[in-house]
CSV table of C-alpha atoms in Angstrom, one decimal:
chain,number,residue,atom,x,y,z
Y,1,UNK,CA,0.0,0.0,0.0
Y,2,UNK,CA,2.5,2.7,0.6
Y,3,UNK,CA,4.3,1.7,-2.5
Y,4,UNK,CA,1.1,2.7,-4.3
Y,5,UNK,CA,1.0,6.1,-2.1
Y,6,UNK,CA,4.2,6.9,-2.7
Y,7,UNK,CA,3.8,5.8,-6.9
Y,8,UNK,CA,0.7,8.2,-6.7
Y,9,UNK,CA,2.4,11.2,-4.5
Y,10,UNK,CA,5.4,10.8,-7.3
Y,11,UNK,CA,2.9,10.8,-10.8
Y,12,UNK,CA,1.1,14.3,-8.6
Y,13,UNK,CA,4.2,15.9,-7.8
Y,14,UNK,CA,5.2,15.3,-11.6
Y,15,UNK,CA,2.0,16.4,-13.1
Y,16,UNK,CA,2.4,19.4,-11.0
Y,17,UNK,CA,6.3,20.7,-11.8
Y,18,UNK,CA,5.2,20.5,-15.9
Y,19,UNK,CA,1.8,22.5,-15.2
Y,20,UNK,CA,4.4,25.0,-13.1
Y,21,UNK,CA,6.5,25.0,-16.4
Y,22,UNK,CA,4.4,27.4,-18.1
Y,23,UNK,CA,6.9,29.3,-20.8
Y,24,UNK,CA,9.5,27.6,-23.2
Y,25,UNK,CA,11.4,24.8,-22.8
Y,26,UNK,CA,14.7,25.7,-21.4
Y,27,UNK,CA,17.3,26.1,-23.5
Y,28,UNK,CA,20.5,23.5,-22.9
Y,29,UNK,CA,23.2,26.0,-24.9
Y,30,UNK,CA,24.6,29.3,-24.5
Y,31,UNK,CA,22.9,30.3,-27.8
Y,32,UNK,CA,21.1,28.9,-30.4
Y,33,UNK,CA,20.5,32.1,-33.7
Y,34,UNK,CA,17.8,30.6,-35.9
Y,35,UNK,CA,18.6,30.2,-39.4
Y,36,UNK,CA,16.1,29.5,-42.2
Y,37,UNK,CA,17.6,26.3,-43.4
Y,38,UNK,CA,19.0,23.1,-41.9
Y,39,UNK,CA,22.5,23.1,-43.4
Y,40,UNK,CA,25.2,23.3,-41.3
Y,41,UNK,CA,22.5,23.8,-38.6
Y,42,UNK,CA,20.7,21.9,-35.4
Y,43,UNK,CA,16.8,21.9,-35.1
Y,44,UNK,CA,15.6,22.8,-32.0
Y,45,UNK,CA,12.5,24.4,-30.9
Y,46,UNK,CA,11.2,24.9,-34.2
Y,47,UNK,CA,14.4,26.6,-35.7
Y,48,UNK,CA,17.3,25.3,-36.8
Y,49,UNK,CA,20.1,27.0,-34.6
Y,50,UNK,CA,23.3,28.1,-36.3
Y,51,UNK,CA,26.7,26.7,-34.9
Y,52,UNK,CA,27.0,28.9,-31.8
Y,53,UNK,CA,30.9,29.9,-32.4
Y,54,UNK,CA,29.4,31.9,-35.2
Y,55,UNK,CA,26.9,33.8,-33.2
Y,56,UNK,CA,27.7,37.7,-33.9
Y,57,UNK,CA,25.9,41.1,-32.4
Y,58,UNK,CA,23.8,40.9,-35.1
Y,59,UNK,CA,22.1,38.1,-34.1
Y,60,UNK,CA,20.5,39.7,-31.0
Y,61,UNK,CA,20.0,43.3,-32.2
Y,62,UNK,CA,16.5,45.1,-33.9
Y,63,UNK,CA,16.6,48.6,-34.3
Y,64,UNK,CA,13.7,50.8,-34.7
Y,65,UNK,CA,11.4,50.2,-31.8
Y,66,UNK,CA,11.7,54.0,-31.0
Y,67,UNK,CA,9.2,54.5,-34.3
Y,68,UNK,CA,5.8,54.9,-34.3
Y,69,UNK,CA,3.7,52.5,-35.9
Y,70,UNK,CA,1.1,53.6,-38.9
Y,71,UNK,CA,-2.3,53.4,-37.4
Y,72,UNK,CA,-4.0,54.3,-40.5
Y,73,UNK,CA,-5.9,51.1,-40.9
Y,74,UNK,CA,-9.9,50.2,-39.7
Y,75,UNK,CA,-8.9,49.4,-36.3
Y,76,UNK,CA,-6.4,52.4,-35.9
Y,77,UNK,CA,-3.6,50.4,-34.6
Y,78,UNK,CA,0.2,48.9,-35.5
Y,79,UNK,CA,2.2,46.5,-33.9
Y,80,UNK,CA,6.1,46.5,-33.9
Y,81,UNK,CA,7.1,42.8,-33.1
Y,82,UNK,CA,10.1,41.9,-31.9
Y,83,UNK,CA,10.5,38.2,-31.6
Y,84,UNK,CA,12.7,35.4,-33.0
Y,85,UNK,CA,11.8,36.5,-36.7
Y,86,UNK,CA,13.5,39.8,-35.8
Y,87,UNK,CA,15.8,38.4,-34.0
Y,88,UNK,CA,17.3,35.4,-34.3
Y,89,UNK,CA,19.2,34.8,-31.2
Y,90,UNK,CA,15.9,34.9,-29.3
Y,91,UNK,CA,15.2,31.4,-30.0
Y,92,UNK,CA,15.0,28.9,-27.5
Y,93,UNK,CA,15.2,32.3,-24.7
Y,94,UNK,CA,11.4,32.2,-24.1
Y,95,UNK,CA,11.5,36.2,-24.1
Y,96,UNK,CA,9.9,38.5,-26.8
Y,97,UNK,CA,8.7,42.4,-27.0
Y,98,UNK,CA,6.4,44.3,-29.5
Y,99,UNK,CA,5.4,47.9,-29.4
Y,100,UNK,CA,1.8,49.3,-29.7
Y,101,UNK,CA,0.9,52.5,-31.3
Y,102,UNK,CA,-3.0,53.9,-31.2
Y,103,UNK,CA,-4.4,56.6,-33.5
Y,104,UNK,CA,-7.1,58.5,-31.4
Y,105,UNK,CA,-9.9,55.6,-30.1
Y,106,UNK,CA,-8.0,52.6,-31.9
Y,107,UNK,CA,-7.7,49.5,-30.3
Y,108,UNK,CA,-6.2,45.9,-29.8
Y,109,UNK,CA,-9.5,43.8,-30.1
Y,110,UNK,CA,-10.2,40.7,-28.2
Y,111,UNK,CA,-7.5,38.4,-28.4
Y,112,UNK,CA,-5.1,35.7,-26.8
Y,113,UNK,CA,-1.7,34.9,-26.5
Y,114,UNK,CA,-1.4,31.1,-26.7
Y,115,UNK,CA,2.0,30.7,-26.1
Y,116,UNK,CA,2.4,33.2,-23.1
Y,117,UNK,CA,1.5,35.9,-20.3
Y,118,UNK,CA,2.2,39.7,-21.3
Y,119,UNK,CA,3.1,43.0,-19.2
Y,120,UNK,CA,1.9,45.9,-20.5
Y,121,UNK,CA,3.7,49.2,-20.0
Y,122,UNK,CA,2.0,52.2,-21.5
Y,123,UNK,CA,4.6,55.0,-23.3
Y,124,UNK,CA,2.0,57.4,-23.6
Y,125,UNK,CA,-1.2,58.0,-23.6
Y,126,UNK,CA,-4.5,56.8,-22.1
Y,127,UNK,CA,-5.8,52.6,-22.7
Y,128,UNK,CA,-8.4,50.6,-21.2
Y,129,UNK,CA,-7.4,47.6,-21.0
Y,130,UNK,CA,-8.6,44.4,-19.8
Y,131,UNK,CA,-8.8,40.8,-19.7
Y,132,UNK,CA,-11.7,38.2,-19.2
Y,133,UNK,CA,-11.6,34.9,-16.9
Y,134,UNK,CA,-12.2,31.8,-17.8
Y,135,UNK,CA,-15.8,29.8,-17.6
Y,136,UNK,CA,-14.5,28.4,-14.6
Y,137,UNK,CA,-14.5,31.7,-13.0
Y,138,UNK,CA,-17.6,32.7,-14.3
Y,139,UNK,CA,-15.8,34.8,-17.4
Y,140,UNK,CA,-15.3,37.9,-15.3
Y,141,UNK,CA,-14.2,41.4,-16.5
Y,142,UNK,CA,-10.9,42.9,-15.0
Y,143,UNK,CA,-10.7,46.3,-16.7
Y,144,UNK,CA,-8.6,49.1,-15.4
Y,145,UNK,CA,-7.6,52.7,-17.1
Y,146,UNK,CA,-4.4,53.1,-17.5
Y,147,UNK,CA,-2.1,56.1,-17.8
Y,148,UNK,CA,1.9,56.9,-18.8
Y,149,UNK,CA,3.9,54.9,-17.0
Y,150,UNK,CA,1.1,52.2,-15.6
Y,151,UNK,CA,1.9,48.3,-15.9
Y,152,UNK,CA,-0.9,45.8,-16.2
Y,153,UNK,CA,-0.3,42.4,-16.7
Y,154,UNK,CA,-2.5,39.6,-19.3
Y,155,UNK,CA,-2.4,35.9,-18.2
Y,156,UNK,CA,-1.5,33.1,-20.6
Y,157,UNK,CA,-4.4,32.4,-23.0
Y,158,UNK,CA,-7.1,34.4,-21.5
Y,159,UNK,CA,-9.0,36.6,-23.9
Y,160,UNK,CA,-7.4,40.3,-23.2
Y,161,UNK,CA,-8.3,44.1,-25.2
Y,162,UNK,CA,-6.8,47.5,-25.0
Y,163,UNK,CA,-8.6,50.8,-26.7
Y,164,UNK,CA,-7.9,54.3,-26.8
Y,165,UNK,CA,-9.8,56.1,-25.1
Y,166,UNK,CA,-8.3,59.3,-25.2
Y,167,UNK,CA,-8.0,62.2,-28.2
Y,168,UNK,CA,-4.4,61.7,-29.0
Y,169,UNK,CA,-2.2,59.1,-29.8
Y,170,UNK,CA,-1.1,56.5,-27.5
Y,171,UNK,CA,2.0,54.3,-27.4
Y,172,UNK,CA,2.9,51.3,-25.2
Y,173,UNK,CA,5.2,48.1,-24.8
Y,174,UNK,CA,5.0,44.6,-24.1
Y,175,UNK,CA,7.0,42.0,-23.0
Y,176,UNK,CA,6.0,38.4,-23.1
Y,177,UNK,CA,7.4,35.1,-21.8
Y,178,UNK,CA,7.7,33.5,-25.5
Y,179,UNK,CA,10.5,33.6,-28.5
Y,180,UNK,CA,6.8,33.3,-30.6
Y,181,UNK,CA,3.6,34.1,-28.1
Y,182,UNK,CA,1.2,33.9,-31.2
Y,183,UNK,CA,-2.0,35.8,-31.5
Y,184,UNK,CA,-5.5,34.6,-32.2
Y,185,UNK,CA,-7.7,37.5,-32.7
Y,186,UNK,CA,-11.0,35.8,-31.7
Y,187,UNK,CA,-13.3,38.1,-34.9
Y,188,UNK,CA,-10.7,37.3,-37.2
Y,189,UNK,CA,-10.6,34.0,-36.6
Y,190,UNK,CA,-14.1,32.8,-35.8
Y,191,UNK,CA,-15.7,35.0,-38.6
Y,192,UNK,CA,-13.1,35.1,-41.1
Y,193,UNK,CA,-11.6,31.4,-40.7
Y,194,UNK,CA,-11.0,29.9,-44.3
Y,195,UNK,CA,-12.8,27.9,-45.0
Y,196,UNK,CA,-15.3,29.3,-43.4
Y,197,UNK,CA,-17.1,27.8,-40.3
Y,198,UNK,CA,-20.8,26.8,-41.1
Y,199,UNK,CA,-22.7,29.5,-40.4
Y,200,UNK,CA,-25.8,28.0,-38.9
Y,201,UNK,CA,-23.3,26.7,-36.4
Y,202,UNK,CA,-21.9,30.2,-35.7
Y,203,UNK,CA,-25.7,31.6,-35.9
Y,204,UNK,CA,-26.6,28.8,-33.0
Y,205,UNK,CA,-23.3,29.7,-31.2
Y,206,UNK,CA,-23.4,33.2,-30.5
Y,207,UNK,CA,-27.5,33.5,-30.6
Y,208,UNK,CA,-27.5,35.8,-33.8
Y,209,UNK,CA,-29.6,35.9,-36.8
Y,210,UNK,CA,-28.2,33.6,-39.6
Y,211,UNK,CA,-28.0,36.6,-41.9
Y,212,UNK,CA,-25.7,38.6,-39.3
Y,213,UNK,CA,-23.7,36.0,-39.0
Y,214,UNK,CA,-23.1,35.8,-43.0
Y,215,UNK,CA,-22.8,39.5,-43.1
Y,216,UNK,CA,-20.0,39.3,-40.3
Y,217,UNK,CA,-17.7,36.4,-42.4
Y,218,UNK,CA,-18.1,38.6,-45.6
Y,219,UNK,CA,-16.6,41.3,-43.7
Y,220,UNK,CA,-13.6,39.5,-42.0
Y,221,UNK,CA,-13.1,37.2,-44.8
Y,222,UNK,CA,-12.7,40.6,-47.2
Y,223,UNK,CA,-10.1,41.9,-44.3
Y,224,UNK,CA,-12.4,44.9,-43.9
């Protein structure tokens, strides 16, 4: 019998250090700079890694992230990424940034992060920004204004925002615990996946008339 405890307490404690694991696997090298093909190169963590004695500055630089983005587009926002496709010798790190520029009321609709938590810092400006909980907690709104200087952080995977919801521009940063966070923006992908979802589904889903429904995947399957 206290084999079998001890067997049990063992699997739990397991289960519980990979759920506690909750950003990239750990790198086992110095450096690993992703290169685009597998000659001469090692694949891990879905790049291939260059030989590390031929790592260079270049490798771990971006320049630019001092520019603001154009927000001239229907949502009146521009992201600045910064992660392993900018810069190589962030893969296998588990670290990546972008900046966030708002035109006047723009925003950051509903979306998640798959791959990873976020902090926020706003550069200027004045967001609301927010995030919803899961079902399990009964999908509960935690909103909060935020002004220059102000830090708010996003958990892994939950459905987060930010808008602008002052009369000039606004400008922040983020920082995420992922080489490649991801982003599913939850519009874009439920009403403009390709192919498209049935509709009648969607109609069902989210209680809407069937014709609102098409009208909403001609929209996000045009982009617009």
């Amino acid at each position: 019998m206290k084999v079998i405890q001890f067997l049990i307490g063992f699997a739990l404690l397991a289960l519980a250090s990979s759920l506690a694991s909750a950003t990239d696997p750990g790198h086992l090298q110095d450096v690993c700079v992703a290169i685009n093909g597998p000659k001469d190169g090692v694949f891990v963590n879905g790049k291939f890694c260059k030989d590390p004695k031929l790592a260079r500055a270049e490798d771990f630089f971006f320049s630019g992230l001092d520019k603001p983005g154009n927000t001239s587009n229907r949502l009146g926002v521009d992201e600045t990424d910064v992660n392993v496709e900018q810069i190589p010798g962030l893969n296998t790190l588990g670290i990546s940034a972008f900046r966030i520029d708002y035109a006047p009321y723009g925003q950051r609709p509903p979306h998640i992060h798959p791959r990873a938590s976020e902090i926020f810092l706003v550069l200027e400006g004045t967001l609301l920004v927010g995030f919803v909980t899961s079902d399990q907690l009964n999908n509960t709104l935690i909103a909060k204004v935020l002004n220059k200087g102000d830090v708010f952080v996003f958990p892994q995977g939950l459905i987060h925002f930010q808008f602008n919801i002052g009369k000039t521009n606004a400008a922040a940063y983020s920082a995420l615990n992922s080489q490649f966070p991801g982003e599913v923006t939850i519009a874009n992908t439920v009403f403009g996946a390709n192919p498209s979802i049935n509709p009648n589904f969607l109609a069902k889903a989210f209680q809407l008339p069937l014709e609102t429904v098409k009208d909403l995947q001609q929209k996000f399957i045009n982009g617009n």
